[in-house]
Tab-separated table of C-alpha atoms in Angstrom:
chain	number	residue	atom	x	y	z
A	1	UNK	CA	-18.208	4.749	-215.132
A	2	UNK	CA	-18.990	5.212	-211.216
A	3	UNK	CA	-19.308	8.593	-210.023
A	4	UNK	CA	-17.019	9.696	-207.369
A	5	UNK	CA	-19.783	9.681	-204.524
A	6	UNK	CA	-19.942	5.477	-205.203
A	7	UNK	CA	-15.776	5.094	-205.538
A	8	UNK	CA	-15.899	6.971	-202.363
A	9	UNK	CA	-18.436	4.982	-200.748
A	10	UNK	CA	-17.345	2.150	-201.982
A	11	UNK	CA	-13.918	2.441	-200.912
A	12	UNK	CA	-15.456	3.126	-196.848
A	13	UNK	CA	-17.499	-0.206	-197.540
A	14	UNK	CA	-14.111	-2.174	-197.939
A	15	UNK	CA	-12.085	-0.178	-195.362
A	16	UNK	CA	-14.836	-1.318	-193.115
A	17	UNK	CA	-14.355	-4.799	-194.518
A	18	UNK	CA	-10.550	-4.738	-193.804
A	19	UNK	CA	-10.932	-3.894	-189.893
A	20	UNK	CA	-13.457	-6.460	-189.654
A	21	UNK	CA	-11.046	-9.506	-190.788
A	22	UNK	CA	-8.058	-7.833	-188.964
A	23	UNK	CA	-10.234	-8.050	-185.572
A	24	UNK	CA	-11.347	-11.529	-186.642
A	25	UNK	CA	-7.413	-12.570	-187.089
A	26	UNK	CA	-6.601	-10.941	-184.057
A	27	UNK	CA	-9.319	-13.182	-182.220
A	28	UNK	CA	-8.530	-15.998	-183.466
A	29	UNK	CA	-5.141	-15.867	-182.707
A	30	UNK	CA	-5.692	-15.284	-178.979
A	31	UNK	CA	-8.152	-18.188	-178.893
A	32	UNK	CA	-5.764	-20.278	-181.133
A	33	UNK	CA	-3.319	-20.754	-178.466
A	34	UNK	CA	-5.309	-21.892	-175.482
A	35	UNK	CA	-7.136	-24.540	-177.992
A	36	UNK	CA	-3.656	-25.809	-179.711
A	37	UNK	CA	-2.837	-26.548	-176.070
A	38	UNK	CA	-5.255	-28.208	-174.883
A	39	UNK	CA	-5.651	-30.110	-178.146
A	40	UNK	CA	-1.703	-30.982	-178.113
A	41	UNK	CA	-2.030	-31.964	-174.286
A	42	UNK	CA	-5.279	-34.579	-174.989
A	43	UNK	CA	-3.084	-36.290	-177.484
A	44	UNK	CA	-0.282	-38.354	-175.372
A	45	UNK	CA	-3.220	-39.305	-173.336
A	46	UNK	CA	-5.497	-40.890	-175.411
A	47	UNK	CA	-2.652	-41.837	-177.477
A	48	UNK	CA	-1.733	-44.067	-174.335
A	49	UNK	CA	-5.183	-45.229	-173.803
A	50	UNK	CA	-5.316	-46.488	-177.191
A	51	UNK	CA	-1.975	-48.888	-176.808
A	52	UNK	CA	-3.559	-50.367	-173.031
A	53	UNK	CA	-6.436	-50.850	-174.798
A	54	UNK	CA	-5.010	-52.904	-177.264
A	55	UNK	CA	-2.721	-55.147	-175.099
A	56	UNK	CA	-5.531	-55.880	-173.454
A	57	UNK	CA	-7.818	-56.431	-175.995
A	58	UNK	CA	-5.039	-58.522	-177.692
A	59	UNK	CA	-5.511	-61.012	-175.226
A	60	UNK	CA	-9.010	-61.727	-175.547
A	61	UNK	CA	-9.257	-61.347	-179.372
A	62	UNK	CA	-11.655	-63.779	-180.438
A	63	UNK	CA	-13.301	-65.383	-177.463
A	64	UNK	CA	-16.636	-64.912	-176.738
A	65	UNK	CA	-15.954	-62.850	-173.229
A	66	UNK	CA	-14.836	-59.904	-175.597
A	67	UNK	CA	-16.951	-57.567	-174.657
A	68	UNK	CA	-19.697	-56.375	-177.920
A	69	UNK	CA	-18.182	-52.908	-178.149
A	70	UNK	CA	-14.540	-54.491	-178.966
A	71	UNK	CA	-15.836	-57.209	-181.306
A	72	UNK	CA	-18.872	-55.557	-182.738
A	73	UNK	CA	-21.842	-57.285	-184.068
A	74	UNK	CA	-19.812	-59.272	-186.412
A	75	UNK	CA	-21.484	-57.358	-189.641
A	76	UNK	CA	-20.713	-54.366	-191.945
A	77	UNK	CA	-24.041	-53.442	-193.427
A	78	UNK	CA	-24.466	-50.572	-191.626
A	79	UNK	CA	-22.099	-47.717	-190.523
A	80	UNK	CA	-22.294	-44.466	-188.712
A	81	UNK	CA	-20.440	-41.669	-189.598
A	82	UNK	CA	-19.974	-39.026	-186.874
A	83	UNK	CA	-19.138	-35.708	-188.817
A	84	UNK	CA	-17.447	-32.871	-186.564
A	85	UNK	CA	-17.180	-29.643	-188.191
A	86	UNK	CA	-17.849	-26.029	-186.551
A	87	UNK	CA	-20.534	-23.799	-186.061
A	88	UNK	CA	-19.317	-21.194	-188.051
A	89	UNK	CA	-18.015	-20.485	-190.779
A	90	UNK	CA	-15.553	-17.736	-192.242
A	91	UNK	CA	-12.440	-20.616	-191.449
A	92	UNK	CA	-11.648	-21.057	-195.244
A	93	UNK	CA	-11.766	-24.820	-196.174
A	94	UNK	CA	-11.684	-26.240	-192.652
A	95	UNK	CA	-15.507	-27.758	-192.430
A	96	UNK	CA	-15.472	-28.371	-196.306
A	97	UNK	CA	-12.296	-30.345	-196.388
A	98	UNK	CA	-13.990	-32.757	-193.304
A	99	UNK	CA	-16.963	-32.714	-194.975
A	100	UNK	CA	-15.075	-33.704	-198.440
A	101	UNK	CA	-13.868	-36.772	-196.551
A	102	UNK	CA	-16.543	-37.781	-195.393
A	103	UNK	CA	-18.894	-37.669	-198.735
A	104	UNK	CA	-15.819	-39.703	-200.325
A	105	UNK	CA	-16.359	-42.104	-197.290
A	106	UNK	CA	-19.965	-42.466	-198.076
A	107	UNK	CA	-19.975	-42.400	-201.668
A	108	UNK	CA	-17.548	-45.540	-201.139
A	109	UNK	CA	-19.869	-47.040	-199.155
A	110	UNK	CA	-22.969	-46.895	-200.659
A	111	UNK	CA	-21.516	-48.482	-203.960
A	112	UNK	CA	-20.956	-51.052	-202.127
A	113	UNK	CA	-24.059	-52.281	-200.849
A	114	UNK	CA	-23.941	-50.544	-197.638
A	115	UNK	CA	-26.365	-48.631	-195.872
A	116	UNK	CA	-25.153	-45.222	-194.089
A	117	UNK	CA	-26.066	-43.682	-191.243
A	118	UNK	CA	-24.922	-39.816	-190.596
A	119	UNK	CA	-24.426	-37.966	-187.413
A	120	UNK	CA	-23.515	-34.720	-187.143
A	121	UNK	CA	-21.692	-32.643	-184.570
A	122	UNK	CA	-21.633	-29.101	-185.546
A	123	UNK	CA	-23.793	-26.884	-188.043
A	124	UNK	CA	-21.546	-25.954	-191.016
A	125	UNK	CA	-21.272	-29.995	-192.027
A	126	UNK	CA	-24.948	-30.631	-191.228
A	127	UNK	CA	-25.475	-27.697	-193.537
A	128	UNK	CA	-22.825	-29.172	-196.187
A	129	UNK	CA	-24.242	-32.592	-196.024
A	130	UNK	CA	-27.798	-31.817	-195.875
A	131	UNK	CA	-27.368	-30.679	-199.627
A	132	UNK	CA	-26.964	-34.572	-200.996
A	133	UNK	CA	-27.543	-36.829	-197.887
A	134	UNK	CA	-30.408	-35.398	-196.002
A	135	UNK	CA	-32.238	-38.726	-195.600
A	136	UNK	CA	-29.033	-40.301	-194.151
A	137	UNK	CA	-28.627	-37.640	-191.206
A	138	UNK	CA	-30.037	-39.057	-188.288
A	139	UNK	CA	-28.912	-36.205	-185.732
A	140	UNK	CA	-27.696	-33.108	-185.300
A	141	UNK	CA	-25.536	-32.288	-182.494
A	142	UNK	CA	-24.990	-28.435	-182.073
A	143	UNK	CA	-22.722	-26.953	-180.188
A	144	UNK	CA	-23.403	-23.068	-180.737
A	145	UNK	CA	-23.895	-21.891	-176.826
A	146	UNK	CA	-20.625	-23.989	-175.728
A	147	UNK	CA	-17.865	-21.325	-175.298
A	148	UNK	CA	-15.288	-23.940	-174.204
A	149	UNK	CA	-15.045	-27.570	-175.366
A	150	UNK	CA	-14.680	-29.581	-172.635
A	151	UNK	CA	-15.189	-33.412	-171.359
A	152	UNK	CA	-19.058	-33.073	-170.630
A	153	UNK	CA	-19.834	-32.166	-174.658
A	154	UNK	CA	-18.012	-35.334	-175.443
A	155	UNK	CA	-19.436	-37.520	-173.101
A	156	UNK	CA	-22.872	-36.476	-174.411
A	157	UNK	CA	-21.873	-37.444	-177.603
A	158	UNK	CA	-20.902	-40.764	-176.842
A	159	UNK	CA	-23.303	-42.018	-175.151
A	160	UNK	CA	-25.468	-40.741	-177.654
A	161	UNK	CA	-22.819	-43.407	-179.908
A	162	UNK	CA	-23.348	-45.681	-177.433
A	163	UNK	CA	-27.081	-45.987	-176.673
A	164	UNK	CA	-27.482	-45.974	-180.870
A	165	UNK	CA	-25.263	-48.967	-180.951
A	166	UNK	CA	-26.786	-50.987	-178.169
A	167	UNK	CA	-30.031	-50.398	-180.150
A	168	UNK	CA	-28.455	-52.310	-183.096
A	169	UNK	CA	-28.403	-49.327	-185.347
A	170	UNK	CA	-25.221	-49.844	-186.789
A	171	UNK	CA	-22.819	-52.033	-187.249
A	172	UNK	CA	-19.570	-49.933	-187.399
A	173	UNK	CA	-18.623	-45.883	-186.432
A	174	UNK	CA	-16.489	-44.304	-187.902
A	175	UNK	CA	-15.233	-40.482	-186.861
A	176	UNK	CA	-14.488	-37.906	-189.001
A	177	UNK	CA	-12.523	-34.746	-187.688
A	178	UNK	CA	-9.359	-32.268	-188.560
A	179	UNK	CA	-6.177	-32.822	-186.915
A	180	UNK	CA	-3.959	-29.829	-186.017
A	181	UNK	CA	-0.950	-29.782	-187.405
A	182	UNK	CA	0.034	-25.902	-187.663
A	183	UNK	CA	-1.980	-22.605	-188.346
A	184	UNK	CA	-1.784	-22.849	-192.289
A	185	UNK	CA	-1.777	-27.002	-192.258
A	186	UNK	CA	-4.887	-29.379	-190.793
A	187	UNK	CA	-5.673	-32.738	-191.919
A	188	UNK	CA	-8.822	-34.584	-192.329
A	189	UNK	CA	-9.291	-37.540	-190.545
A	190	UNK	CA	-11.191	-40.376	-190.329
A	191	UNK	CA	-10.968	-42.997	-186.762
A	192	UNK	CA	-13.091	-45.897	-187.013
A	193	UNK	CA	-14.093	-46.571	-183.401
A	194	UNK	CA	-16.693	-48.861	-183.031
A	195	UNK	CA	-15.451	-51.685	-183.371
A	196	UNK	CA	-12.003	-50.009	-182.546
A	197	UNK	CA	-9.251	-49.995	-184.380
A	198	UNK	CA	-5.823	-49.942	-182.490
A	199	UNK	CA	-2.458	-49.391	-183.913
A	200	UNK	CA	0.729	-50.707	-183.046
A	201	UNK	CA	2.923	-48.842	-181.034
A	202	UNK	CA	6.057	-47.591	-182.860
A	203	UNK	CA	8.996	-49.985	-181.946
A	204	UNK	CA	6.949	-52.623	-180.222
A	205	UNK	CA	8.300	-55.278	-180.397
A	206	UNK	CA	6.585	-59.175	-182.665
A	207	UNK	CA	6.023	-60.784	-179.392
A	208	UNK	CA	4.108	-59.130	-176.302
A	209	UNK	CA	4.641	-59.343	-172.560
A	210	UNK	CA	2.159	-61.264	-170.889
A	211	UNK	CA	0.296	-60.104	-168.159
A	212	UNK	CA	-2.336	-61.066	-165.407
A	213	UNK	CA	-5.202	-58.711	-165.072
A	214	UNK	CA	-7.262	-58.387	-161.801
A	215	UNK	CA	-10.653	-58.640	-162.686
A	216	UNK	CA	-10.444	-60.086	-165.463
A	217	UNK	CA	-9.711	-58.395	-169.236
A	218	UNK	CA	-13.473	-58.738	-170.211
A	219	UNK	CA	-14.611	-56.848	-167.254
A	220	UNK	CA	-11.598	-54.140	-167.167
A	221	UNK	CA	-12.456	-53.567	-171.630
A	222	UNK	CA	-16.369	-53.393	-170.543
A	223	UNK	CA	-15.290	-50.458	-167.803
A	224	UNK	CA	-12.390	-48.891	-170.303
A	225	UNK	CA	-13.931	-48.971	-173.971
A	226	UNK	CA	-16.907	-46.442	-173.150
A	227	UNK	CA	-14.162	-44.103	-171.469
A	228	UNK	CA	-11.822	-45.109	-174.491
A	229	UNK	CA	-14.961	-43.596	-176.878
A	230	UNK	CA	-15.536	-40.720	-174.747
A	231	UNK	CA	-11.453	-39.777	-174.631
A	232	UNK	CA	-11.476	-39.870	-178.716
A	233	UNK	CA	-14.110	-37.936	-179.111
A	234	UNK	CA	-12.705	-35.347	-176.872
A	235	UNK	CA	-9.467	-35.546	-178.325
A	236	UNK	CA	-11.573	-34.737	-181.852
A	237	UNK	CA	-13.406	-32.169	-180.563
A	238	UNK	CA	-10.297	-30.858	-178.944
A	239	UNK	CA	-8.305	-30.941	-182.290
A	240	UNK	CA	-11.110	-29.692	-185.163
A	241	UNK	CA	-10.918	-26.278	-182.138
A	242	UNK	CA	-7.482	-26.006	-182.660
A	243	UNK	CA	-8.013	-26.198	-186.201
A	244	UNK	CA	-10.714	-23.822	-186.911
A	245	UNK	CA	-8.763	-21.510	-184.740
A	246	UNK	CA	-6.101	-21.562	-186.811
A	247	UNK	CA	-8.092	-22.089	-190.711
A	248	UNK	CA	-10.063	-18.676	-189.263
A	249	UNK	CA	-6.608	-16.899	-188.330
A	250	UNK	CA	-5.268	-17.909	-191.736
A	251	UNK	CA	-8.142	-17.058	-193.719
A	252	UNK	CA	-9.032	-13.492	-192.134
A	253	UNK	CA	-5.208	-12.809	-192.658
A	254	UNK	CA	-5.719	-13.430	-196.240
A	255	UNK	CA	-8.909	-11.330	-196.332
A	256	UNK	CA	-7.189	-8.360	-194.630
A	257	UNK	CA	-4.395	-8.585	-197.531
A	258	UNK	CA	-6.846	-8.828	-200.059
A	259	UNK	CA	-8.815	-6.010	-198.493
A	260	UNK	CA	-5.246	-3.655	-198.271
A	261	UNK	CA	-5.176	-4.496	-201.863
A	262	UNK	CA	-8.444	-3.221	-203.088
A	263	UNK	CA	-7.972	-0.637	-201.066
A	264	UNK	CA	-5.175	0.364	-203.002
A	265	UNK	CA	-6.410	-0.041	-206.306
A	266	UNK	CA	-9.610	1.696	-205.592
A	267	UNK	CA	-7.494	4.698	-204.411
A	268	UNK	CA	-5.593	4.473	-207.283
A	269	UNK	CA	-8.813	4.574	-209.343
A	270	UNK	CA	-10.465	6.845	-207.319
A	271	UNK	CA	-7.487	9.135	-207.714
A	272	UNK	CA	-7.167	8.902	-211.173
A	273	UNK	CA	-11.047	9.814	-211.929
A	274	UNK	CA	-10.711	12.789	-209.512
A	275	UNK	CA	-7.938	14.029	-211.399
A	276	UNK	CA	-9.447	13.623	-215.129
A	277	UNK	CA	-12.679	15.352	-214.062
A	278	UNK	CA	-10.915	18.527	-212.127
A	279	UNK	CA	-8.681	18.940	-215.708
A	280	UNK	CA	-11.595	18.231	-217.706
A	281	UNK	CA	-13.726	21.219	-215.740
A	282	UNK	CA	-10.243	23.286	-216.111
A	283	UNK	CA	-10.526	22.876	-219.881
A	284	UNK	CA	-13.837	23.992	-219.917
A	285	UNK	CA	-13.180	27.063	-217.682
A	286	UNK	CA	-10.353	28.036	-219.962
A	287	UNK	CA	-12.062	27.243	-222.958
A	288	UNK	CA	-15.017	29.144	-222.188
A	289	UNK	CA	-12.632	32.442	-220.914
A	290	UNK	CA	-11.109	32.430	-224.808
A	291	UNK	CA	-14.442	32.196	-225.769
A	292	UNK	CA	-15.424	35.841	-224.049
């Protein structure tokens, strides 16, 4: 059994622990706001991007004036997979759950016949992947002395996308992320968006307007699809911030009630020893007073 001296110093060890995850929630939770914001507000717009995009790229499906980022190399042997996590950890299952995704992804691929290419935004899924696919990471993209995500981060990373894919590197990028969907819910996600994939509005209707574009659509998709890139990788950025915001808020709120409840028990415990050893001294006082 542990002497009194350890339950005691134990017990300051996890006290200590406690106000450290209670100052951690309390961060978080005053940086979680700002980020679900500005994650929330990137979403209508590149939302909106995505459908022009896509009735414009509609109308020049096929031909050969599609410009190579919107009809790709016309192969799939080789993909790209961009892997955003965080740089830290202590955000429960946030970077593990993208990084889940994204080893199902290239387990998938690789049995069948495909070669995979990883890059990796962020040091916690570097770290994570770097246990099975080390030979597959071709980059490392860390973002540990940015204090705010903004535009210029995700413009570096895709023209880094871009310059790999006019090299013929790959054939097809795909982008892995968390969405934000509240502080105790964020979903994995994966966004293939080289060659892009665009989704139909809700409610459009089978047959779509036509229009006349001035220049022409091949030289308004060459202008738009690296800005298109650049706005989805914001927007992913933009999101997995918002969501480690909120996985660290949830998971240091856990830790502090897990904390309160050690406490308690160790009190309880601590109590409980205290009290058998002062009636066990009391015996032998009394014992050894009959004894005279």
């Amino acid at each position: 059994m542990a002497s009194l001296k350890d339950m005691r110093v134990r017990l300051a060890s996890t006290k200590a622990t406690q106000k450290i995850t209670k100052a951690m929630q309390m961060v978080a939770a005053s940086k979680l706001r700002r980020a679900q914001v500005a994650a929330e507000a990137a979403r209508p717009f590149a939302e909106r991007m995505d459908t022009v995009l896509g009735n414009i790229a509609s109308a020049v499906a096929g031909s050969d004036s599609a410009p190579r980022l919107l009809a790709g190399t016309g192969d799939d042997k080789v993909h790209l997979l961009v892997v955003c996590t965080a740089e830290r950890g202590l955000c429960g299952a946030f970077n593990s759950s993208i990084v889940r995704l994204a080893r199902e992804h290239i387990n998938r691929l690789v049995a069948q016949g495909k070669d995979v290419k990883i890059l990796c935004v962020g040091r916690k899924g570097a770290d994570q992947l770097r246990r099975q696919f080390s030979q597959r990471i071709v980059e490392v993209v860390e973002m540990r002395g940015v204090k705010q995500m903004g535009f210029a981060q995700a413009q570096m990373v895709a023209d880094n996308i871009v310059a790999r894919f006019d090299n013929n590197e790959f054939d097809i990028c795909t982008l892995f992320f968390s969405r934000f969907k509240s502080v105790i819910s964020q979903i994995p996600t994966a966004l293939q968006v080289i060659p892009p994939v665009f989704e139909k509005a809700e409610g459009e209707a089978g047959a779509a307007a036509g229009y006349d574009y001035e220049p022409d659509e091949g030289e308004i998709l060459s202008e738009l699809l690296p800005r298109n890139l650049s706005i989805q990788v914001f927007r992913a950025l933009l999101e997995n911030a918002a969501s480690e915001q909120g996985a660290r808020m949830s998971a240091m709120d856990n830790a502090t009630r897990n904390a309160g409840e050690m406490i308690r028990k160790q009190t309880l415990t601590y109590n409980r020893t205290r009290q058998a050893m002062i009636t066990k001294e009391l015996i032998e006082i009394i014992s050894g007073a009959e004894a005279l």
